[in-house]
Every structure is written in structure tokens, then in C-alpha cells.
Coordinates of C-alpha atoms in Angstrom, one line a residue:
M30 CA -14.3 21.0 16.5
A31 CA -13.7 20.9 12.8
K32 CA -11.8 17.8 11.7
P33 CA -9.2 18.4 9.0
F34 CA -9.6 15.1 7.2
S35 CA -13.4 14.5 7.1
A36 CA -15.2 13.3 4.0
L37 CA -18.0 15.6 5.0
Q38 CA -15.8 18.6 4.4
R39 CA -14.2 17.7 1.0
E40 CA -15.8 20.6 -0.9
K41 CA -14.7 23.0 1.8
Y42 CA -11.1 21.8 1.5
L43 CA -11.1 22.2 -2.3
K44 CA -12.4 25.7 -2.1
K45 CA -9.8 26.5 0.6
M46 CA -7.0 25.4 -1.8
S47 CA -8.4 27.4 -4.7
Q48 CA -8.6 30.6 -2.6
T49 CA -4.8 30.9 -2.0
E50 CA -1.6 30.2 -3.8
L51 CA 0.1 27.0 -2.5
D52 CA 3.8 26.5 -2.3
V53 CA 3.4 22.9 -3.4
L54 CA 0.5 21.1 -5.1
V55 CA 1.0 17.3 -5.1
I56 CA -1.0 15.4 -7.7
G57 CA -1.4 11.8 -6.6
G58 CA -2.4 10.3 -3.2
G59 CA -0.4 7.1 -3.1
I60 CA 2.5 6.5 -0.8
T61 CA 4.9 8.7 -2.8
G62 CA 2.5 11.7 -2.9
A63 CA 1.7 11.3 0.8
G64 CA 5.4 11.2 1.7
I65 CA 6.0 14.4 -0.4
A66 CA 3.1 16.2 1.3
L67 CA 4.4 15.3 4.8
D68 CA 8.0 16.4 4.0
A69 CA 6.8 19.6 2.4
V70 CA 4.5 20.7 5.3
T71 CA 7.1 19.9 7.9
R72 CA 9.5 22.3 6.1
G73 CA 7.1 25.1 6.3
L74 CA 5.6 24.9 2.8
K75 CA 1.9 25.5 2.2
T76 CA 0.9 22.2 0.8
G77 CA -2.1 20.7 -1.0
L78 CA -2.7 17.2 -2.4
V79 CA -5.4 15.9 -4.8
E80 CA -6.1 12.3 -5.7
M81 CA -8.5 11.4 -8.6
Q82 CA -9.5 8.1 -6.9
D83 CA -9.4 7.2 -3.2
F84 CA -6.1 7.6 -1.4
A85 CA -3.9 4.5 -2.0
A86 CA -6.4 3.1 -4.5
G87 CA -3.7 2.3 -7.1
T88 CA -0.4 0.7 -6.5
S89 CA -0.2 1.7 -2.8
S90 CA -2.9 -0.7 -1.8
R91 CA -2.0 -3.5 -4.2
S92 CA 1.6 -4.3 -3.3
T93 CA 3.1 -7.5 -1.7
K94 CA 2.6 -5.5 1.6
L95 CA 6.3 -5.7 2.5
V96 CA 8.6 -3.0 3.6
H97 CA 11.8 -4.6 2.3
G98 CA 15.1 -4.1 0.6
G99 CA 14.6 -6.9 -1.8
L100 CA 17.1 -9.8 -2.2
R101 CA 16.7 -9.8 -6.0
Y102 CA 18.1 -6.3 -6.2
L103 CA 21.2 -7.6 -4.6
K104 CA 21.3 -10.3 -7.3
Q105 CA 21.1 -7.4 -9.9
L106 CA 23.9 -5.6 -8.1
E107 CA 21.6 -2.8 -7.1
F108 CA 23.6 -2.2 -3.9
K109 CA 22.5 1.4 -3.5
I110 CA 18.8 0.4 -3.5
V111 CA 19.4 -2.4 -1.1
K112 CA 21.3 -0.2 1.3
E113 CA 18.9 2.7 1.2
T114 CA 15.7 0.7 1.4
G115 CA 17.1 -1.6 4.0
Q116 CA 17.9 1.3 6.3
E117 CA 14.5 2.9 5.6
R118 CA 12.7 -0.3 6.9
A119 CA 13.9 0.5 10.4
I120 CA 12.8 4.1 10.1
V121 CA 9.3 3.2 8.9
Y122 CA 9.0 0.5 11.7
E123 CA 10.0 2.9 14.4
N124 CA 7.7 5.7 13.2
A125 CA 4.7 3.5 12.5
P126 CA 5.0 0.3 14.4
H127 CA 1.3 -0.4 14.3
V128 CA 1.3 -0.8 10.5
T129 CA 4.9 -2.2 10.1
K130 CA 6.2 -5.3 11.9
P131 CA 9.3 -7.6 11.5
E132 CA 8.6 -10.8 9.6
W133 CA 11.1 -13.6 9.5
M134 CA 11.4 -14.9 6.0
L135 CA 12.4 -18.4 5.0
L136 CA 14.4 -18.8 1.8
P137 CA 14.4 -22.6 0.9
I138 CA 17.5 -23.8 -0.9
V139 CA 16.5 -26.2 -3.6
K140 CA 18.6 -28.2 -6.0
G141 CA 18.9 -26.3 -9.3
G142 CA 17.3 -23.2 -7.7
T143 CA 18.3 -19.5 -7.9
Y144 CA 20.4 -19.6 -4.8
G145 CA 22.7 -22.4 -3.6
K146 CA 23.9 -22.7 0.0
A147 CA 27.1 -20.7 -0.5
A148 CA 25.4 -17.9 -2.5
T149 CA 22.5 -17.7 0.0
S150 CA 24.8 -17.5 3.0
V151 CA 27.0 -14.8 1.4
G152 CA 24.1 -13.0 -0.1
L153 CA 22.1 -12.8 3.1
K154 CA 25.2 -11.6 5.0
V155 CA 25.8 -8.8 2.5
Y156 CA 22.1 -8.0 2.7
D157 CA 22.2 -7.7 6.5
T158 CA 25.4 -5.5 6.3
L159 CA 24.0 -3.1 3.7
A160 CA 20.7 -2.8 5.4
G161 CA 22.3 -2.3 8.8
V162 CA 20.2 -5.1 10.4
N163 CA 20.2 -5.4 14.2
K164 CA 22.3 -8.2 15.6
H165 CA 19.3 -10.2 16.9
E166 CA 17.7 -10.0 13.4
R167 CA 20.7 -11.1 11.3
R168 CA 20.4 -14.1 9.0
Q169 CA 20.7 -17.7 10.0
M170 CA 21.5 -20.7 7.9
L171 CA 19.3 -23.7 8.4
S172 CA 19.7 -27.4 7.8
R173 CA 17.2 -29.3 5.8
E174 CA 15.5 -30.6 9.0
Q175 CA 15.5 -27.1 10.5
T176 CA 13.9 -25.7 7.3
L177 CA 11.1 -28.2 7.4
E178 CA 10.6 -27.6 11.1
K179 CA 10.0 -23.9 10.2
E180 CA 7.6 -24.7 7.5
P181 CA 6.2 -28.3 7.3
L182 CA 4.3 -27.6 4.1
L183 CA 7.6 -27.4 2.1
R184 CA 8.5 -30.1 -0.4
D185 CA 9.9 -33.0 1.6
D186 CA 12.2 -34.6 -0.9
D187 CA 15.9 -34.8 -1.9
S188 CA 15.7 -31.5 -3.8
L189 CA 15.4 -29.5 -0.5
K190 CA 18.9 -28.8 0.8
G191 CA 18.3 -26.3 3.6
G192 CA 17.3 -22.7 4.0
G193 CA 18.2 -19.2 4.8
Y194 CA 16.4 -17.3 7.5
Y195 CA 16.3 -13.5 7.5
V196 CA 14.1 -10.6 8.5
E197 CA 11.9 -8.4 6.3
Y198 CA 9.1 -6.2 7.4
K199 CA 5.4 -6.7 6.6
T200 CA 3.0 -3.7 6.4
D201 CA -0.5 -2.7 5.6
D202 CA 0.4 -0.6 2.5
A203 CA -2.9 1.3 2.3
R204 CA -2.9 2.2 6.0
L205 CA 0.8 3.2 5.8
T206 CA -0.3 5.6 3.1
L207 CA -3.2 6.9 5.1
E208 CA -1.2 7.4 8.3
T209 CA 1.4 9.3 6.4
L210 CA -1.2 11.5 4.8
K211 CA -3.1 12.0 8.0
E212 CA 0.1 13.2 9.7
A213 CA 0.7 15.7 6.9
V214 CA -2.9 16.9 7.2
Y215 CA -2.7 17.2 11.0
R216 CA 0.4 19.3 10.5
G217 CA -1.3 21.7 8.1
A218 CA -1.5 20.2 4.6
T219 CA -4.8 19.9 2.8
A220 CA -5.7 16.7 1.0
V221 CA -8.8 15.6 -1.0
N222 CA -9.7 12.4 -2.7
Y223 CA -11.8 11.9 -5.8
A224 CA -10.4 15.2 -7.2
K225 CA -8.9 14.9 -10.6
A226 CA -6.4 17.2 -12.2
E227 CA -8.0 17.7 -15.6
H228 CA -5.3 19.9 -17.0
L229 CA -2.4 22.1 -15.9
I230 CA -2.5 25.9 -15.7
Y231 CA 0.3 27.9 -17.3
E232 CA 1.5 31.5 -17.3
N233 CA 4.4 32.7 -19.4
G234 CA 5.2 29.1 -20.3
K235 CA 5.4 27.9 -16.7
V236 CA 3.1 25.6 -14.8
V237 CA 1.4 27.6 -12.1
G238 CA -1.3 25.1 -11.0
A239 CA -4.0 22.8 -12.1
R240 CA -7.7 22.7 -12.8
I241 CA -9.3 20.2 -10.5
T242 CA -12.7 18.5 -11.0
D243 CA -14.5 17.2 -7.9
R244 CA -15.6 13.8 -9.3
R245 CA -18.4 13.7 -6.7
T246 CA -20.1 17.0 -7.5
G247 CA -18.7 17.9 -11.0
E248 CA -17.5 21.3 -9.7
T249 CA -14.1 22.6 -10.9
H250 CA -11.5 24.4 -8.9
D251 CA -8.4 26.2 -10.2
I252 CA -5.7 25.5 -7.6
R253 CA -2.5 27.6 -8.0
A254 CA 0.9 26.7 -6.7
K255 CA 4.5 27.8 -7.0
H256 CA 5.5 24.1 -7.6
V257 CA 3.4 21.3 -9.0
V258 CA 4.6 17.8 -8.3
N259 CA 3.3 14.9 -10.5
A260 CA 3.3 11.8 -8.2
A261 CA 0.5 10.1 -10.0
G262 CA 2.1 6.6 -10.1
P263 CA 1.0 4.7 -13.2
W264 CA -0.6 7.9 -14.5
V265 CA 2.6 9.9 -14.4
D266 CA 3.1 9.8 -18.1
E267 CA -0.5 10.9 -18.8
L268 CA 0.2 14.1 -16.9
R269 CA 3.6 14.5 -18.7
E270 CA 1.7 14.2 -22.0
K271 CA -0.6 17.0 -21.0
D272 CA 2.4 19.0 -20.1
G273 CA 4.0 18.2 -23.5
S274 CA 7.1 16.9 -21.7
K275 CA 6.9 13.1 -22.2
Q276 CA 10.2 12.8 -23.9
G277 CA 13.1 10.4 -23.5
K278 CA 12.5 7.9 -20.8
Y279 CA 8.9 6.7 -20.2
L280 CA 7.0 4.4 -17.9
Y281 CA 6.9 0.6 -18.4
L282 CA 3.9 -0.8 -16.5
T283 CA 4.0 -4.3 -15.1
K284 CA 1.2 -6.1 -13.4
G285 CA 1.5 -8.0 -10.1
V286 CA -1.2 -10.3 -8.9
H287 CA -1.7 -11.9 -5.5
I288 CA -4.1 -14.7 -4.4
V289 CA -5.5 -15.3 -0.9
V290 CA -6.3 -18.7 0.6
D291 CA -7.7 -19.6 3.9
Q292 CA -5.4 -21.2 6.5
S293 CA -7.8 -24.2 6.7
K294 CA -6.8 -25.0 3.1
F295 CA -3.2 -23.9 3.3
P296 CA -2.0 -23.8 6.9
L297 CA 1.2 -21.8 6.3
K298 CA 3.2 -21.1 9.5
Q299 CA 6.1 -19.2 8.0
A300 CA 6.6 -16.5 5.4
V301 CA 8.5 -18.1 2.5
Y302 CA 10.4 -16.5 -0.5
F303 CA 10.8 -19.3 -3.1
D304 CA 11.7 -20.2 -6.7
T305 CA 9.2 -21.0 -9.3
E306 CA 9.7 -24.1 -11.3
D307 CA 9.6 -22.9 -14.8
D308 CA 11.0 -19.4 -15.1
G309 CA 13.2 -19.1 -12.0
R310 CA 11.3 -16.0 -10.7
M311 CA 10.9 -15.6 -6.9
V312 CA 7.5 -15.6 -5.3
F313 CA 6.3 -14.9 -1.7
A314 CA 3.9 -16.9 0.4
I315 CA 3.0 -15.0 3.5
P316 CA 0.6 -15.9 6.4
R317 CA -1.7 -13.0 7.5
G318 CA -4.1 -13.8 10.4
K319 CA -6.4 -16.6 9.3
K320 CA -5.3 -16.3 5.7
A321 CA -2.2 -16.7 3.5
Y322 CA -1.4 -14.9 0.4
I323 CA 0.8 -15.8 -2.6
G324 CA 2.4 -13.5 -5.1
T325 CA 3.4 -11.9 -7.3
T326 CA 3.4 -12.1 -11.0
D327 CA 5.4 -9.6 -13.1
T328 CA 4.0 -9.1 -16.6
H329 CA 4.0 -6.2 -19.0
Y330 CA 0.6 -4.4 -18.8
V331 CA -1.0 -2.1 -21.5
D332 CA -4.7 -2.2 -20.6
D333 CA -6.9 0.1 -18.5
I334 CA -4.7 1.6 -15.8
A335 CA -7.5 2.1 -13.3
T336 CA -8.8 -1.5 -13.3
P337 CA -6.0 -4.1 -13.7
R338 CA -7.5 -7.6 -13.2
M339 CA -6.3 -11.1 -12.5
T340 CA -6.6 -13.4 -15.5
E341 CA -7.0 -17.2 -15.6
A342 CA -3.3 -17.4 -16.5
D343 CA -2.3 -15.3 -13.5
M344 CA -4.2 -17.5 -11.1
D345 CA -2.8 -20.7 -12.7
Y346 CA 0.8 -19.4 -12.6
L347 CA 0.6 -18.7 -8.8
I348 CA -1.2 -21.9 -8.0
K349 CA 1.4 -23.9 -9.9
A350 CA 4.3 -22.0 -8.3
A351 CA 2.8 -22.7 -4.8
N352 CA 2.1 -26.4 -5.5
Y353 CA 5.7 -26.9 -6.8
M354 CA 7.2 -25.6 -3.5
F355 CA 4.5 -26.7 -1.0
T356 CA 3.8 -30.4 -2.0
T357 CA 2.0 -31.5 1.2
Q358 CA -1.1 -29.3 0.8
K359 CA -2.1 -28.8 -2.8
I360 CA -4.0 -25.6 -3.7
T361 CA -6.8 -25.5 -6.3
R362 CA -8.7 -22.7 -8.0
E363 CA -11.6 -23.3 -5.6
D364 CA -9.4 -22.6 -2.6
V365 CA -8.7 -19.0 -3.8
E366 CA -11.0 -16.7 -1.8
S367 CA -9.9 -13.3 -3.1
S368 CA -7.1 -11.6 -5.1
W369 CA -5.7 -8.2 -6.0
S370 CA -3.9 -6.8 -9.0
G371 CA -1.6 -3.8 -8.9
L372 CA 0.6 -2.0 -11.4
R373 CA 4.3 -1.1 -11.0
P374 CA 5.3 2.1 -12.7
L375 CA 8.9 1.3 -13.8
I376 CA 11.2 3.3 -15.9
H377 CA 11.6 1.6 -19.3
E378 CA 14.9 0.0 -20.0
E379 CA 15.5 -1.4 -23.6
G380 CA 16.0 -5.1 -23.9
K381 CA 15.2 -6.0 -20.3
K382 CA 12.4 -8.3 -19.0
A383 CA 9.8 -7.0 -16.6
S384 CA 11.5 -8.7 -13.6
E385 CA 14.9 -7.3 -14.6
I386 CA 14.0 -3.6 -14.8
S387 CA 15.5 -1.6 -12.0
R388 CA 13.1 -0.3 -9.3
K389 CA 15.1 3.0 -9.0
D390 CA 13.0 6.1 -8.8
E391 CA 13.7 8.9 -11.3
T392 CA 12.7 12.6 -11.3
F393 CA 11.8 14.5 -14.4
I394 CA 11.8 18.3 -14.5
S395 CA 10.1 19.7 -17.6
E396 CA 10.8 23.1 -19.2
T397 CA 7.5 24.3 -17.7
G398 CA 8.7 23.5 -14.2
L399 CA 6.5 20.4 -13.7
I400 CA 8.2 18.0 -11.3
S401 CA 7.4 14.4 -12.1
I402 CA 8.6 11.4 -10.0
A403 CA 8.2 7.8 -11.1
G404 CA 9.6 4.3 -10.3
G405 CA 10.9 3.5 -6.8
K406 CA 9.6 1.1 -4.1
L407 CA 7.1 1.4 -1.3
T408 CA 10.0 1.1 1.2
G409 CA 11.9 4.1 -0.3
Y410 CA 8.9 6.5 -0.3
R411 CA 10.4 8.8 2.4
K412 CA 13.7 9.2 0.7
M413 CA 12.0 9.8 -2.6
A414 CA 10.0 12.6 -1.0
E415 CA 13.1 14.1 0.6
R416 CA 14.8 14.4 -2.8
I417 CA 11.8 16.1 -4.3
I418 CA 11.4 18.6 -1.4
D419 CA 15.2 19.2 -1.3
R420 CA 14.9 20.6 -4.8
I421 CA 12.0 22.8 -4.0
V422 CA 13.4 24.3 -0.8
K423 CA 16.8 25.0 -2.5
E424 CA 15.0 26.9 -5.3
E425 CA 13.0 28.8 -2.6
G426 CA 16.1 29.6 -0.6
I427 CA 14.7 27.7 2.5
K428 CA 17.3 26.2 4.8
K429 CA 15.2 23.7 6.6
K430 CA 16.3 20.1 6.3
C431 CA 14.2 17.0 6.1
V432 CA 12.9 15.8 9.5
T433 CA 10.6 13.0 8.5
H434 CA 13.0 10.3 9.7
K435 CA 12.1 11.2 13.3
I436 CA 8.4 12.0 12.9
K437 CA 5.9 9.5 14.3
L438 CA 3.1 8.9 11.8
S439 CA -0.5 9.2 12.8
G440 CA -1.4 6.3 15.1
G441 CA 2.3 5.7 15.9
E442 CA 2.4 7.2 19.4
V443 CA 2.5 3.8 21.1
G444 CA 5.6 4.3 23.2
G445 CA 8.0 3.0 20.5
S446 CA 8.2 -0.2 18.6
Q447 CA 9.3 -2.3 21.6
K448 CA 6.2 -1.2 23.6
L449 CA 3.6 -2.0 20.9
T450 CA 2.6 -5.3 22.4
S451 CA 1.9 -3.8 25.8
F452 CA 0.1 -0.9 24.2
V453 CA -2.2 -3.3 22.3
K454 CA -2.8 -5.3 25.4
N455 CA -3.8 -2.3 27.4
A456 CA -6.0 -0.8 24.6
A457 CA -7.7 -4.2 24.1
E458 CA -8.7 -4.3 27.7
I459 CA -10.4 -0.9 27.3
G460 CA -12.2 -2.2 24.2
V461 CA -13.4 -5.3 26.1
S462 CA -14.7 -3.1 28.9
L463 CA -16.8 -1.3 26.3
G464 CA -18.4 -4.6 25.2
L465 CA -16.0 -5.7 22.4
S466 CA -14.7 -9.3 22.2
A467 CA -11.1 -9.6 23.0
E468 CA -10.3 -10.6 19.4
E469 CA -12.0 -7.5 17.9
A470 CA -10.6 -5.1 20.5
E471 CA -7.1 -6.4 19.8
H472 CA -7.7 -6.1 16.1
L473 CA -8.8 -2.5 16.4
A474 CA -5.8 -1.6 18.5
N475 CA -3.4 -3.1 16.0
L476 CA -5.2 -1.5 13.1
Y477 CA -5.4 2.1 14.4
G478 CA -2.5 2.2 16.9
S479 CA -2.8 5.2 19.2
N480 CA -5.8 6.5 17.2
V481 CA -7.8 3.6 18.6
T482 CA -8.6 6.0 21.5
R483 CA -10.8 8.0 19.2
V484 CA -12.4 4.9 17.8
F485 CA -13.3 3.8 21.4
E486 CA -14.7 7.3 22.1
I487 CA -17.1 6.8 19.2
L488 CA -17.9 3.3 20.4
E489 CA -18.7 4.6 23.8
T490 CA -20.9 7.6 22.8
Q491 CA -22.5 6.3 19.6
G492 CA -22.2 2.5 19.7
E493 CA -25.9 1.9 20.3
E494 CA -26.6 3.2 16.9
A495 CA -24.9 0.2 15.3
K496 CA -27.9 -2.1 15.7
N497 CA -30.0 0.3 13.6
Y498 CA -27.8 -0.7 10.6
G499 CA -27.1 -4.3 11.4
L500 CA -23.4 -3.5 12.2
S501 CA -21.4 -4.6 15.2
P502 CA -20.4 -1.8 17.5
G503 CA -16.8 -2.1 16.5
V504 CA -17.5 -2.0 12.8
F505 CA -19.8 1.0 13.3
A506 CA -17.2 2.9 15.3
S507 CA -14.6 2.2 12.6
L508 CA -16.9 3.4 9.9
V509 CA -17.8 6.6 11.7
Y510 CA -14.1 7.2 12.4
G511 CA -13.3 6.5 8.7
I512 CA -15.8 9.1 7.5
E513 CA -14.9 11.8 10.0
E514 CA -11.1 11.4 10.2
E515 CA -10.0 9.3 7.2
M516 CA -12.0 10.8 4.4
V517 CA -14.0 7.6 3.6
Y518 CA -16.5 8.7 0.9
S519 CA -17.4 5.4 -0.7
P520 CA -18.2 1.9 0.8
I521 CA -15.3 0.4 -1.0
D522 CA -13.0 3.0 0.6
F523 CA -13.9 1.6 4.0
L524 CA -14.2 -2.1 3.1
N525 CA -10.9 -2.1 1.2
R526 CA -8.3 0.6 1.8
R527 CA -9.3 1.4 5.5
T528 CA -9.8 -2.2 6.7
S529 CA -8.3 -4.6 4.0
A530 CA -11.5 -6.7 4.5
L531 CA -12.0 -7.1 0.7
F532 CA -8.8 -9.0 0.4
F533 CA -8.4 -10.7 3.8
D534 CA -11.9 -11.1 5.2
I535 CA -14.5 -11.4 2.4
D536 CA -17.1 -12.8 4.9
Y537 CA -16.8 -9.5 6.8
V538 CA -17.6 -7.6 3.6
Q539 CA -20.6 -9.8 2.7
K540 CA -21.9 -9.6 6.3
Y541 CA -21.7 -5.8 6.8
K542 CA -21.8 -4.3 3.3
D543 CA -25.6 -3.5 3.4
G544 CA -25.4 -1.8 6.8
V545 CA -22.3 0.2 5.7
I546 CA -24.2 1.4 2.6
R547 CA -27.3 2.3 4.6
Y548 CA -25.4 4.3 7.2
M549 CA -23.3 6.1 4.5
A550 CA -26.4 6.9 2.4
G551 CA -27.9 8.7 5.4
R552 CA -24.7 10.5 6.4
F553 CA -24.1 11.8 2.9
N554 CA -27.7 12.3 1.9
W555 CA -27.2 10.1 -1.2
T556 CA -30.0 10.0 -3.8
S557 CA -31.4 6.6 -5.0
A558 CA -29.2 6.8 -8.1
E559 CA -26.1 7.5 -6.0
I560 CA -26.9 4.5 -3.7
D561 CA -27.3 2.3 -6.8
S562 CA -24.0 3.5 -8.1
H563 CA -22.1 2.7 -4.9
I564 CA -23.8 -0.7 -4.7
T565 CA -22.8 -1.5 -8.3
M566 CA -19.2 -0.3 -7.7
L567 CA -18.9 -2.4 -4.5
E568 CA -20.4 -5.5 -6.1
E569 CA -18.0 -5.2 -9.0
E570 CA -15.0 -5.0 -6.8
I571 CA -16.2 -8.0 -4.8
Y572 CA -16.7 -10.0 -8.0
F573 CA -13.3 -9.2 -9.4
A574 CA -11.6 -9.9 -6.0
K575 CA -13.1 -13.4 -6.1
N576 CA -13.1 -14.3 -9.8
P577 CA -10.4 -14.1 -12.5
V578 CA -11.2 -12.5 -15.8
A579 CA -10.8 -15.0 -18.6
T580 CA -9.0 -12.6 -21.0
K581 CA -5.7 -13.0 -22.7
E582 CA -2.9 -10.6 -21.6
K583 CA -1.9 -8.1 -24.3
N584 CA 1.8 -7.9 -25.1

């Protein structure tokens, strides 16, 4: 049976899109573009999506990995953003519980800090009210002793006065993007990665499509559509320039960096949202499995959009911030195992610092009809998509309303968020019966949700092949599934966006990278030059994940 999201069929999908007029062509395969594609196809629109890199390769795999309303938006009086994104958290959690889970967050109250006791209590209560938080997840105010009990690594001196305790939601941002896009594809959309919109196509002064270059074969395809949506994230303004419509407001890119430390070096029990010492910014420290990550920075960025890198200054800033708040377990540069850097495409606001600029999304409609959307937050992706498709269906005279608030995303059919634990337990037992360790079986069930059934089918029928490539059966089954049903075309697609191993399990990457490359080389019939290219690309990403680039930030 043909699989609608196989990397082996990319060229077929591009040709398919070029042979008919689409209702909607989405340019950009991050979370915003994925959400737009899902909303469009569920309202009966013939939908296509192209992404010039891998899906989620930009901002959508490089966030703080939280689906949250954001307390600082409350501080900036952005009540509408807090309310909308707070309510969206619950929707994302219910529709994709395997990639979104509640995370209790500790907000230490420190003398001279951003939030005092009264402000924290009132602020968190308002936050809970606006976000419509469930009764059992509403904020709690903690004494100094209770705060230290929640997180013993916190500074144990007279400056610590207590803490606020409230719920956010953690996510795997890349997999949330993938599951949204897979659901769109399963419902009839067509999506292809490594397909770049070189330029737009016009007739009578109106945009009617785009010329797409397959970056893997060099072939070009003219894809025509009634509506073209520019959801290219940090590249939105580049496409607006090609359209001749970059006027008025424009993007202001800021860079956010995160560092990862092993729990043996930094045994963090509790997610913490805390003040920095010097500039009063707020930073997260979040446990994730056997690791903990700290971030983020927020600096103006003007360099190469495709490859934002951590600098020495970025690393030192985050280490200093952590060591100010967590005084019992000092972090050094040598403790940093990996890192990631991402860009936020914000809407420029004159006279404001990077951290003060609103995260509101904004839509631009050019005279040619190009629809561009920029700004916004990961949490609000579904509502952003709804607003875009509302415009399109109104113009087309279509009466169908948005239904994505009640659509389970791919992998989300686990019986509801409250039954995820029992689903994972039952699935893990199946994995163990197929020869997996209990830990790996549980990991796969959490990673793929209800799609783990297909991964286990591959394991059962093809798992013996794993030894030919030096891969464990579980890794092999994941790789095959990634190629056939998640459009994995490059080793870095698999080792980063599909598994998060590059950031959170660098030993996994080092152990299995050669086997992954050998299997993919045979599956895709790569030439020696292509193999060398993929090796170089992967080694470069591994290097920059582990090492800061000693360059000075441009202003």
C-alpha cells in the first residue's frame, strides 16, 4: 500500500502537486505551516505544503519546548495572548498527549527579583483564571522551606523568600510539528521537504503559485494555487521581498540558545523559571529524562538565518544565570553536553528591547494576494492557522468552520490524556515481548503514541536486519518508520527532528550514526559523493551542538 508521507516518494508528490491547481499552497513546514495545512484540508481545501529544509528544521525544533501562556506576557499586560495561549495548551494536550504533558513549574521568589510574594500570588492567580486552568492544577504559594524541598539545588540563603508553583506544559516541538503535518497528510494534504520556493508565479498582477526546486534532484516544478500562504518563519520577509510587498512592518529576529547538562552534573528535580542576576530576564531550567536544559537567551540576530549558532558569550550567560540561582551544584563549560540555537521571527517595534517585543502574530495581505503570517508562539499555532483559513474560506464562499480543536493528531489515539499512562504501559509490554528492554519499549511508546503499533510491526517483521547495520532493533524500526512514514531523507532528520537525540542523547548519535548512514545509503541508492555530503552535514551539526562558536554577536 502506498504511504502518503514516505521519503521514497518525494518526487512523486511534487509532480502530483504540479499537475493540478491547489486551493492552498503553504510555503513553510514549521508548526505554523503544519497547522495551516491541517486546518485547510479539514475544511475541504485541496492543500499542498513545501519546506526548503526538513520539517521543523528552523524555529519549530529549537524552542524552549514548552506549550505555555507565558507569565512575562502577563507582566507586559498582554492579556489576550495569555488567555488564548493558555486555553490552547489544554487543546494541544488533549489532542496530542504523547507529545504534550503537564509540567509543574517552580517560580522562586528572591529578594530584589522580578516578582515579590504579593505580585507572584496575584499574577499566578490571574494567569490561572485567564488560562482556564483546571482546579487541581491551580497555583500554589510555597514557603521558603517548601520551595527548597521542591528543588534542593536552589540557593539556600536569606535571599530566597519562597516560591510560586503552577502548571505549564512541556512538549517535543519537532514531533508536535510532525504529528500535525502527518495528520494533515493522512487527511489528504500533500507535503514535501527539501523543496524550495525559488520565486512566485504571477498572472495579471496576482500570485497564482510558485516555482519549486527539489533540493535533492535539482528538478523544478511549477505549483499553482488559488491562494499562496507564506508561513516561512524567519524567512517570511525574504518571500515578501520577492513579492515586492515588504513594506511597513518587518521581522525582527532574535536568537534563543539552550544548553544541555547531564543529571549527574546537575541533578535537577523540578522545572524552574527564575531571574537572572544582571539583567532581570527570566530563564528556564527544565529536567528531561537523564538530562536538564537551561535557556533561553534573547538577542537581536542578523547573521545567516539557516545556521544560528551559540557563541561563547551565550554559553557564559546561561552558565552564570544557572550558577546564580542554583548555588549547590555549580555548572562549568565542560559540563555542557550539547546545545541548540533558534530564531524568533518577531514583528519589529521601534524602541523596544528584544525581550519586550510582543509575541503577537500578524497577517500581511499583499496587493498580489500573497498571504504572509509572522510572529506568534508555538502554543498559538492552531489559532493562527484558523485565522488564516477563515480568510480563505470566506473569500471562497465556503461555510465550513474550523474543527481542529477536536481533531486528535497523528499518534494521539491513546484513549485520551488521562489514559496515556496505561496506554504506554500496555504498549511497552508488547515491545518487551518483541525483545526490547523495558526502558526502550516505554521510550518508543511515549515517542510515537498510538503510531508505535506500526513501529512494532516493523520490529517484528524486519528487526533481524538491524544487526547488519550495527543498530539495535528498536533504533532500526524507528529509522524504517521514519523513512517510510515521516519523510526522513537525511541522517540529521532522524537523529535530530524525529528523535531529539542530537540534543538529549549525544551518545546515541555517536553510537548509531554510522549504521544509520549505511542503511539510508542503501535505501536511497546514494552515490559516494552523496554519502560524503550527508556525513559532513551530520558531523557539522554534532560539532556545533557540542561546541560554541567563538564569534562576536553582530548588533
